[in-house]
Structures are given as structure tokens and as C-alpha cells.
Amino acid sequence: MSFPVDVVVMAAGKGTRMKSSRPKVLHRLGGRALAQHVIDTAARVSARSVVVITGHGAEQVEAGLVAPALESGEALKLQFVRQEPQLGTGHAVQQAVPVLPDDGVTLVLSGDVPLTRPETLQALLDLCGGRQLALLTLDMPDPTGYGRIVRAADGSVAAIVEHKDASDAQRAITEIYSGIMAVPTRLLRGWLARLDNQNAQSEYYLTDVVKFAVADGLPVQAHRITDALQVAGVNSPAQLAELERAYQRRVAEALMEQGVRLADPARLDVRGTLVCGQDVEIDVNCVFEGRVELGAGVHIGANCVIANAVIRAGAVIHPFTHIEGEKAGVSVGEGALIGPFARLRPGATLGREVHIGNFVEVKNSTLADGAKANHLAYLGDASVGERVNYGAGSITANYDGANKHRTVIEADVHVGSNCVLVAPVTIGAGGTVGGGSTITRDTPPGALSVARGRQTVIPNWQRPAKKKG
Ligand code: UD1
Ligand code: CA
């Protein structure tokens, strides 16, 4: 039983109760637009195409959604159709049918219902079987406002009656229409042509297709579920926040299922994709954005914000660290220790066992294995060699007001406290920069550079031996 599936996403409505200038379906849940969740779910039931019906804020909506990549590597076919003015859900789908091929099944979804599981949609499609109208329904203790599923004496579905059109007896029915249906496109096309707006809201109701199916002698199937979250829509900031928590709970459960140890699954926010190796531990109140990879044994302390970064095996990110890779990314090497209160910006590339301590900012810089900057420092546009020790209060002066320049600190250099390295500049391997120095010229390997007011370079200087213990 195989048939092509074309998804119609209804997203023309206004969403007045959001009290926002942003179109409702672009509000974010787990870092993605509401309607993007719906489109991504469509990709997971192997849809052939997705047609989004836009109206209010159409341009923004069209610009704010992307076609997801399919397993084949190709992008899902994504089209937009405008509905102007909005005359009801039936009228909305009427705008889409001209672009829907007759050989498929149309799966109708709402752009503001983000948490429907692909398995649920698959079960609905199976029930439709390419031949019948299938409705996703739900029992609701308080069905006020929803379309009611009216059944005949034999239990078969006879009609959907909207709340505003329903009799008292019908209003007592607790089985509601979720807003999701699967219907053979050829049949849908014919039924939509028969719609009228003779009802309490003077709208063209999509739900009237049920009575046409029954009139045509075609059985109507109902897939009745119990999980209200899967059909919950977002109409207000409070509902958005509620669904956000539900979504985060799902993400947390999936991570724990894989073995990730979360100090508190209720205090985790993943706004993108978090990929974890074995034995990862995450303390409370951490936020992950974009794509973040945590290698085996990584520990993330409390209150960290980490975006677009790769943290390699065994690294420890201490509390209150902010990592933002943006496009360039951030990479933290194996066994590195970062924070507390560290800031890693785009292009920070840290080798194995690098230590970045409190109030240290690193941007567009490479630190080779074993390099350390433990306190109050800035490294921007720098290449830092192996085992370099970069002192408290030291900075790279990488920007002259017009251009950025590179600082090169070769292996085993020791930069004292409160130094200013004025780029472009190279500190030769094994050298020492005396505390408080401002270095404006390259220094030779092994040199002690002390430049406070006057610039001095003492050649053949030997660093004192390090005390043991
Ligand atoms: C609809 C169903 C109702 C069901 C409920 C579930 C109809 C007539 N009624 O009611 O049986 O219980 O959903 O939530 O279908 N939209 C458009 N263009 C329009 C009107 C709506 O694109 O002209 C979109 C909205 O943006 C929304 C979706 O369709 O995404 C549903 O619209 P909404 O107004 O919420 O439908 P209800 O009247 O609540
Ligand atoms: Ca609604």
C-alpha cells in the first residue's frame, strides 16, 4: 500500500492572541519556527511535496521557512500558495488543490501545531490507504470551541459539526476533530468544489468534506488518539511556553535514553541539535543552540550557554561559560578545561588540554595543545603555540581602528601579566614577555622582552627554573 503524500500546511490565519507583530507560525519552539516543525515532520513521513498556505504576514512566512533535506540528500519540494482574503479552512485548501497532483493523498496539517509525531501521521495515512478520508480525532474533557465528531448509530463517522453550529446534544460530544486529515486528492478536489458558507461563521469549512464523503457512500475513518499534546495548537504566549516545555521534555528524554546524564531534565534547553557521546553529564540551566557536539565524557557545568560548537572528549566546561561559534564555529580540544566565566567566540579553536579560565575571551584564535590563559585576558586573531602561558590581564591589540592584524605567539612562550601585544607581531618561541610590557615589534626566539615605556630586548636570557610541587 504505497501512494504519494502531498502535505498542505495551513498558515494563513492571523494569531491575534499572540499580540505580536511576528506572524504566528514563525514563533519559535526549540529554536525553530512552529511551521518549520510541521514541515520537518512532513519530511519524516516521506512526503513528496509540501504546500504552505500563507496570508497574514505571507512574505515573512515565506522567507522564514526552509525545505528540509531528505535522507536521499535532496531537499523536500516546498511551495507557497497565498490565500487572500481568508474565508475559512475549506477556502484555504481550495487555494492549494490546483498545485496538488491527482494521484496522491493530501495530508492537511496546521502551521501552529508543532508536536505531532510522525508515527501518528503514518498511522493516519495507513488508515486512509490512498482510498478513504481519514480524520485524526481526540477525546477532550473540555471540547469547547472544537469541531465535534458526530457518529451514526453504528459508530461510523457521520459529520464534523463546528462548535458554533452545534446543538446542545452535539456540544456534549467530547470527541473532537484535531484539524488533521488525510484524503485522496482526487476526492478532495471534487468535495471542495461543493463547499458553501451557509453556517454560523459564514466560512467555507474544510470539515464539510465529511458530509460529502458520507453522501457519496464512502466510509470515513477516524484515528482516535489520547495524547492532546500532539494536536495542541499555539494561540497565545502561554500556550507557546507550555509547548516549549513539552518539547524540551521530549528532547531531554531522548538524550537520557541515549545515556546522557542530565542533572535535571526540566532545566535544559536545546534550541537546535545536540549530539552527545557516551558518559556526557550536563548540570542545570544549560542552553544549547544551533548544532552542538559533545564528545565522550564531556562535563558541562551549570548555567552555560553553548552555540555552534564541538567540544571534544573529556573536556570540562565549568559553570557560567558562554560559547558562541556562529558560522565559524568553536572547537574545544580533548581534555580542555574551560571557565568558569569564560567566553569563546567564533573561530576559537582550542587544542588538547588547553585551559581557559575566568573572564578570558577568545575570538578567531588558535591555541595549540597545552596552552593556558587562566585569568582576565583577551586573545583575538592570534595563533598561540603549544604550552604557551598567557598571563592575567594580557591582551592582543588586534584592531587598529580600521584593520585587524594577527598576533603569533610561538610555542613555550610565557606572557606575563598586563601585557599588550600590538598586532601584527610575533613573539618568538620560548621567549618571555615581562609583565606590563607593550610589545610593538617582533621578538626573537628565547628572548626576554620587557617594554614598559622604553622598549628593551635582552638576548640570551634564561627563564628561572620552575619550582617543583
Ligand atoms: C478548525 C476546525 C475544527 C477543529 C479545529 C482544531 C474547521 C472549519 N474547523 O477550527 O473542526 O476542531 O480546527 O484546531 O476547519 N486558516 C487558514 N485560512 C483560513 C482559516 C484558517 O489558513 O481562512 C488556518 C489557520 O491559520 C490555522 C488553521 O487553518 O492554522 C485552523 O484554523 P482555525 O481558525 O484555528 O480553525 P478553527 O476554527 O479553530
Ligand atoms: Ca483553532
XYZ file of C-alpha atoms and ligand atoms in Angstrom:
509
model
C 0.000 0.000 0.000
C 2.063 2.848 -1.276
C 0.910 6.205 -2.552
C 2.493 9.662 -2.830
C 1.744 12.086 0.018
C 1.432 15.817 -0.524
C 1.179 17.899 2.629
C -0.866 21.085 2.915
C 0.133 23.291 5.843
C -2.451 25.887 6.816
C -0.709 29.046 7.913
C -2.775 31.978 6.695
C -4.524 32.813 9.966
C -3.702 35.873 11.988
C -2.987 34.650 15.509
C -4.314 37.783 17.159
C -3.872 36.410 20.665
C -0.091 36.236 20.294
C -0.196 40.083 20.459
C 2.916 40.151 18.305
C 3.898 41.761 15.001
C 5.534 38.468 14.006
C 3.311 36.003 12.092
C 2.119 33.324 14.500
C 3.663 30.346 12.701
C 7.129 31.953 12.861
C 7.243 31.997 16.658
C 9.998 29.707 17.819
C 9.843 26.421 19.627
C 13.115 24.690 20.419
C 14.891 27.232 18.188
C 12.752 26.514 15.102
C 9.654 28.257 13.723
C 6.387 26.493 14.602
C 5.608 25.861 10.930
C 9.162 24.593 10.386
C 8.438 21.801 12.873
C 5.383 20.901 10.794
C 7.376 20.883 7.531
C 10.165 18.834 9.128
C 7.607 16.311 10.364
C 6.201 16.108 6.814
C 9.684 15.118 5.642
C 9.650 12.285 8.185
C 6.528 10.722 6.672
C 8.267 10.789 3.274
C 6.008 13.467 1.811
C 6.507 14.127 -1.902
C 5.837 17.853 -1.510
C 4.666 20.455 0.987
C 2.375 23.353 0.121
C 2.173 26.097 2.745
C -0.885 28.348 2.589
C 0.046 31.861 3.639
C -1.983 35.010 4.175
C -1.248 37.175 7.181
C 2.445 38.120 7.009
C 2.813 35.988 3.865
C 6.146 37.459 2.800
C 7.714 36.946 6.202
C 6.371 33.419 6.462
C 7.635 32.504 3.009
C 11.077 33.901 3.813
C 11.179 32.281 7.234
C 10.711 28.632 6.232
C 13.115 26.256 4.513
C 12.810 22.923 2.737
C 14.388 20.217 4.894
C 16.933 17.820 3.460
C 15.622 14.325 2.812
C 17.549 11.121 3.522
C 18.371 10.993 -0.197
C 20.240 14.290 0.252
C 17.730 16.157 -1.908
C 15.562 18.918 -0.455
C 11.843 18.315 0.046
C 9.754 20.172 -2.552
C 8.326 23.220 -0.752
C 5.784 25.555 -2.343
C 3.753 28.511 -1.111
C 0.227 29.462 -2.079
C -1.458 32.651 -0.882
C -4.949 32.877 0.483
C -6.349 36.401 0.257
C -8.735 37.067 1.958
C -9.111 34.237 4.500
C -12.571 32.793 4.094
C -12.131 29.630 6.139
C -10.197 26.377 6.236
C -12.009 24.945 3.198
C -11.254 28.078 1.216
C -7.618 27.767 2.318
C -7.285 24.239 0.923
C -9.115 25.317 -2.251
C -6.138 27.592 -2.935
C -3.760 24.639 -2.718
C -5.563 21.972 -4.796
C -4.586 23.448 -8.180
C -0.938 22.554 -7.420
C -1.684 19.097 -5.991
C -1.359 16.098 -8.339
C -4.398 13.815 -8.527
C -2.502 10.583 -7.915
C -1.655 11.349 -4.280
C -3.092 11.702 -0.818
C -3.347 15.168 0.708
C -2.335 15.347 4.354
C -3.741 18.527 5.919
C -1.733 19.975 8.811
C -1.747 23.281 10.695
C 1.301 25.522 10.845
C 0.691 26.244 14.514
C 0.525 22.603 15.681
C 4.186 21.639 16.115
C 4.301 18.453 18.200
C 2.501 15.854 16.094
C 4.588 12.687 15.968
C 5.457 11.227 12.554
C 4.221 7.789 13.720
C 0.783 9.294 14.372
C 0.621 10.773 10.881
C 1.840 7.498 9.413
C -0.967 5.635 11.214
C -3.477 8.144 9.794
C -2.061 7.695 6.284
C -2.239 3.916 6.650
C -5.899 4.230 7.636
C -6.553 6.412 4.597
C -4.846 3.794 2.481
C -4.930 6.061 -0.550
C -8.695 5.464 -0.863
C -10.582 6.912 2.102
C -10.974 10.061 4.129
C -9.214 9.622 7.480
C -9.524 12.080 10.386
C -7.269 12.442 13.406
C -9.523 12.795 16.439
C -9.106 13.151 20.180
C -11.210 12.965 23.313
C -11.161 16.233 25.213
C -12.628 16.741 28.688
C -13.455 20.301 27.638
C -14.156 20.294 23.881
C -15.379 23.919 23.789
C -14.560 25.622 20.501
C -13.653 22.484 18.548
C -15.420 20.672 15.761
C -17.303 17.640 17.159
C -17.167 14.167 15.639
C -20.795 13.149 15.148
C -21.186 9.385 14.781
C -24.103 7.363 13.403
C -25.830 4.652 15.427
C -23.397 2.057 14.034
C -20.466 4.125 15.293
C -19.331 5.332 11.865
C -18.407 8.984 11.413
C -21.352 10.957 10.033
C -20.152 14.567 10.192
C -17.988 17.157 11.851
C -20.081 19.904 13.359
C -18.336 23.121 14.378
C -18.906 24.282 17.946
C -20.753 27.392 16.814
C -23.128 25.366 14.654
C -23.649 22.539 17.154
C -26.814 21.692 19.055
C -26.628 21.200 22.832
C -26.639 17.445 22.307
C -23.747 17.732 19.831
C -21.853 20.030 22.182
C -21.918 17.245 24.746
C -19.739 15.122 22.420
C -16.152 15.037 23.675
C -14.545 13.548 20.574
C -13.158 16.426 18.540
C -11.551 16.888 15.138
C -7.881 17.730 15.592
C -7.561 19.764 12.389
C -5.520 16.972 10.746
C -6.870 14.772 7.957
C -5.614 12.548 5.147
C -7.701 12.430 1.986
C -7.208 11.164 -1.570
C -6.549 14.335 -3.573
C -8.891 13.424 -6.430
C -11.802 13.110 -3.998
C -10.802 16.230 -2.080
C -10.824 18.280 -5.270
C -14.408 17.261 -6.025
C -15.669 17.821 -2.494
C -14.054 21.262 -2.155
C -15.911 22.369 -5.291
C -19.179 21.639 -3.460
C -18.472 23.757 -0.334
C -20.673 26.662 0.677
C -20.538 29.097 3.562
C -24.059 28.658 4.909
C -23.054 28.325 8.556
C -22.736 30.278 11.801
C -19.407 31.827 10.763
C -20.168 32.325 7.044
C -16.917 30.470 6.300
C -16.010 27.711 3.880
C -15.377 24.813 6.253
C -12.911 22.106 5.263
C -14.723 19.899 7.756
C -17.771 19.780 5.454
C -15.931 17.265 3.244
C -17.004 14.649 5.780
C -20.665 15.041 4.943
C -19.900 14.851 1.195
C -17.959 11.635 1.709
C -20.862 10.149 3.633
C -23.316 11.347 0.952
C -21.137 9.685 -1.700
C -21.289 6.440 0.262
C -17.592 6.476 1.153
C -16.668 5.410 4.675
C -14.887 7.989 6.839
C -12.184 6.646 9.130
C -11.144 8.152 12.447
C -7.775 7.598 14.094
C -8.516 8.451 17.704
C -5.549 9.351 19.911
C -5.261 10.229 23.599
C -2.166 12.459 23.635
C -3.513 16.022 23.418
C -0.011 17.457 23.068
C 0.246 16.054 19.550
C -2.625 18.165 18.275
C -2.192 21.195 20.552
C -2.032 24.496 18.714
C -0.325 27.694 19.746
C -2.625 30.658 20.109
C -1.066 32.648 22.954
C 2.315 33.230 24.603
C 1.198 31.000 27.475
C 0.462 28.096 25.104
C 3.757 28.668 23.319
C 5.636 28.433 26.623
C 3.697 25.312 27.591
C 4.540 23.561 24.322
C 8.153 24.707 24.601
C 8.448 22.879 27.937
C 6.754 19.803 26.468
C 9.157 19.846 23.532
C 12.170 20.241 25.820
C 10.927 17.349 27.915
C 10.867 15.168 24.788
C 14.413 16.232 23.890
C 15.629 15.584 27.440
C 14.023 12.139 27.478
C 15.639 11.224 24.170
C 19.056 12.321 25.493
C 18.666 10.358 28.733
C 17.537 7.361 26.687
C 20.930 7.543 24.948
C 22.687 7.635 28.313
C 23.250 11.366 28.767
C 23.082 12.273 32.457
C 21.068 15.425 32.992
C 21.100 16.897 36.496
C 17.505 17.987 35.901
C 15.629 17.276 32.654
C 13.311 20.196 33.438
C 16.231 22.618 33.401
C 17.664 22.021 29.933
C 17.008 23.950 26.736
C 18.046 22.604 23.358
C 17.318 25.098 20.588
C 18.783 23.127 17.737
C 20.651 19.832 17.571
C 22.646 18.424 20.463
C 24.749 15.368 19.655
C 26.313 13.579 22.633
C 28.865 10.819 23.039
C 28.961 8.333 25.899
C 29.030 9.473 29.540
C 28.180 13.097 28.952
C 26.988 14.976 32.041
C 25.073 18.236 31.898
C 24.331 20.277 35.003
C 21.285 22.526 35.402
C 20.229 25.547 33.351
C 22.268 24.979 30.242
C 21.154 26.266 26.836
C 22.356 24.687 23.593
C 21.775 26.436 20.280
C 22.425 25.584 16.635
C 24.477 22.415 16.285
C 26.496 21.378 19.321
C 28.529 18.183 19.630
C 29.729 16.924 22.997
C 32.333 14.160 22.884
C 32.552 11.209 25.243
C 32.893 12.090 28.911
C 32.326 15.811 28.444
C 31.009 17.597 31.537
C 29.049 20.807 31.222
C 28.714 22.852 34.405
C 25.640 24.774 35.465
C 24.432 27.851 33.609
C 26.380 27.507 30.379
C 25.175 28.798 27.007
C 26.764 26.900 24.129
C 26.043 27.513 20.447
C 27.529 26.037 17.281
C 30.468 24.293 18.872
C 32.291 20.992 19.011
C 33.532 20.019 22.463
C 35.850 17.022 22.246
C 36.149 14.035 24.543
C 36.912 14.608 28.183
C 36.694 18.394 28.091
C 35.131 20.142 31.086
C 33.155 23.327 30.679
C 32.861 24.939 34.088
C 29.791 26.975 35.132
C 28.714 30.257 33.542
C 30.670 29.770 30.339
C 29.405 31.337 27.125
C 30.410 29.716 23.847
C 29.080 31.139 20.572
C 30.556 29.691 17.377
C 28.129 31.358 14.942
C 29.174 30.452 11.372
C 32.888 29.962 12.012
C 32.285 27.570 14.902
C 34.192 26.940 18.086
C 36.184 23.826 18.746
C 37.426 22.740 22.160
C 40.103 20.053 22.265
C 40.230 16.823 24.213
C 40.624 17.237 27.926
C 40.467 21.030 27.801
C 39.261 22.954 30.874
C 37.121 25.990 30.130
C 35.718 28.502 32.602
C 34.141 29.262 34.949
C 33.044 32.545 33.314
C 34.923 32.022 30.053
C 33.838 33.394 26.699
C 34.661 31.611 23.442
C 33.676 33.431 20.272
C 33.567 32.467 16.572
C 36.756 30.854 15.308
C 38.137 29.907 18.728
C 39.987 26.649 18.028
C 41.489 25.091 21.112
C 43.817 22.082 21.163
C 44.109 19.276 23.691
C 44.336 20.164 27.371
C 44.053 23.879 26.742
C 42.987 25.826 29.854
C 40.826 28.917 29.530
C 39.978 30.436 32.887
C 37.672 33.076 34.275
C 36.989 36.241 32.322
C 39.078 35.163 29.365
C 37.740 35.979 25.903
C 38.988 34.120 22.821
C 37.961 35.107 19.290
C 39.217 33.863 15.911
C 42.281 32.372 17.540
C 44.016 29.026 17.601
C 45.519 27.722 20.827
C 47.751 24.692 20.378
C 47.874 21.754 22.801
C 48.526 22.625 26.420
C 48.293 26.409 26.036
C 46.845 28.266 29.025
C 45.146 31.600 29.584
C 43.797 31.345 33.072
C 42.623 34.786 34.106
C 41.225 38.058 32.757
C 42.630 38.090 29.240
C 41.815 38.662 25.571
C 43.081 36.695 22.610
C 41.768 37.918 19.256
C 43.153 36.986 15.825
C 46.014 35.120 17.473
C 47.924 31.915 16.829
C 49.138 30.560 20.128
C 51.704 27.764 20.211
C 51.928 24.684 22.366
C 52.295 25.123 26.117
C 52.174 28.925 25.964
C 51.230 30.521 29.270
C 49.341 33.745 28.756
C 49.199 35.925 31.855
C 46.385 37.678 33.638
C 45.290 40.991 32.192
C 47.140 40.498 28.909
C 45.540 41.350 25.606
C 46.178 41.227 21.897
C 45.668 44.702 20.444
C 44.401 43.241 17.178
C 42.442 46.176 15.805
C 43.959 49.493 14.755
C 40.609 51.137 14.149
C 40.485 50.092 10.504
C 42.003 46.649 10.121
C 42.525 43.544 12.169
C 46.009 42.064 12.470
C 47.369 38.763 13.701
C 49.418 38.054 16.753
C 51.651 34.998 16.675
C 52.849 33.604 19.982
C 55.150 30.699 19.285
C 55.490 27.531 21.351
C 56.550 27.694 25.008
C 56.297 31.472 25.265
C 55.477 32.888 28.679
C 53.499 36.124 28.557
C 53.452 37.895 31.929
C 50.570 39.856 33.410
C 49.131 43.031 31.943
C 50.873 42.815 28.596
C 49.677 44.442 25.391
C 50.740 42.651 22.216
C 50.260 45.165 19.409
C 49.498 43.249 16.203
C 50.860 42.411 13.744
C 53.518 40.964 15.987
C 55.309 37.661 16.582
C 56.732 36.527 19.904
C 59.494 34.050 19.110
C 59.434 30.523 20.504
C 60.434 30.030 24.119
C 60.530 33.753 24.840
C 59.191 35.591 27.829
C 57.307 38.858 27.785
C 57.825 40.670 31.064
C 54.770 41.755 32.992
C 53.318 45.106 31.982
C 55.070 45.198 28.614
C 53.662 46.707 25.469
C 55.173 44.811 22.542
C 55.073 46.537 19.174
C 57.829 44.652 17.335
C 58.646 41.001 16.715
C 60.850 39.423 19.354
C 63.451 36.738 18.638
C 63.132 33.170 19.915
C 64.177 32.720 23.525
C 64.277 36.446 24.261
C 63.099 38.196 27.413
C 61.143 41.196 26.204
C 60.469 43.918 28.700
C 58.923 47.006 27.236
C 57.478 49.388 29.742
C 57.718 52.900 28.383
C 61.042 52.234 26.646
C 61.404 49.026 24.684
C 64.101 46.637 25.701
C 65.064 43.216 24.463
C 67.581 41.234 26.491
C 69.063 38.425 24.377
C 70.305 35.106 25.794
C 68.127 35.482 28.868
C 67.339 32.264 30.745
C 63.939 31.755 32.316
C 64.310 30.736 36.011
C 63.745 27.028 36.578
C 60.260 26.141 37.709
C 59.993 25.048 41.366
C 58.685 21.525 41.836
C 55.436 20.905 43.742
C -10.684 24.070 12.956
C -11.698 23.032 12.551
C -12.260 22.384 13.818
C -11.144 21.775 14.617
C -10.073 22.824 14.926
C -8.874 22.193 15.575
C -12.716 23.919 10.532
C -13.893 24.583 9.946
N -12.765 23.698 11.831
O -11.354 25.050 13.689
O -13.188 21.387 13.445
O -11.637 21.223 15.825
O -9.619 23.461 13.716
O -7.995 23.196 15.978
O -11.789 23.574 9.826
N -6.629 29.006 8.384
C -6.255 29.475 7.156
N -7.161 30.191 6.438
C -8.426 30.440 6.883
C -8.795 29.933 8.135
C -7.872 29.218 8.876
O -5.139 29.279 6.707
O -9.185 31.072 6.141
C -5.648 28.224 9.137
C -5.292 28.848 10.472
O -4.158 29.700 10.337
C -4.985 27.626 11.331
C -5.864 26.552 10.758
O -6.236 26.993 9.463
O -3.634 27.225 11.152
C -7.113 26.306 11.600
O -7.801 27.500 11.676
P -8.633 27.906 12.947
O -9.266 29.209 12.744
O -7.813 27.712 14.164
O -9.763 26.772 12.885
P -10.864 26.573 13.969
O -11.977 27.453 13.682
O -10.258 26.596 15.304
Ca -8.073 26.649 16.122
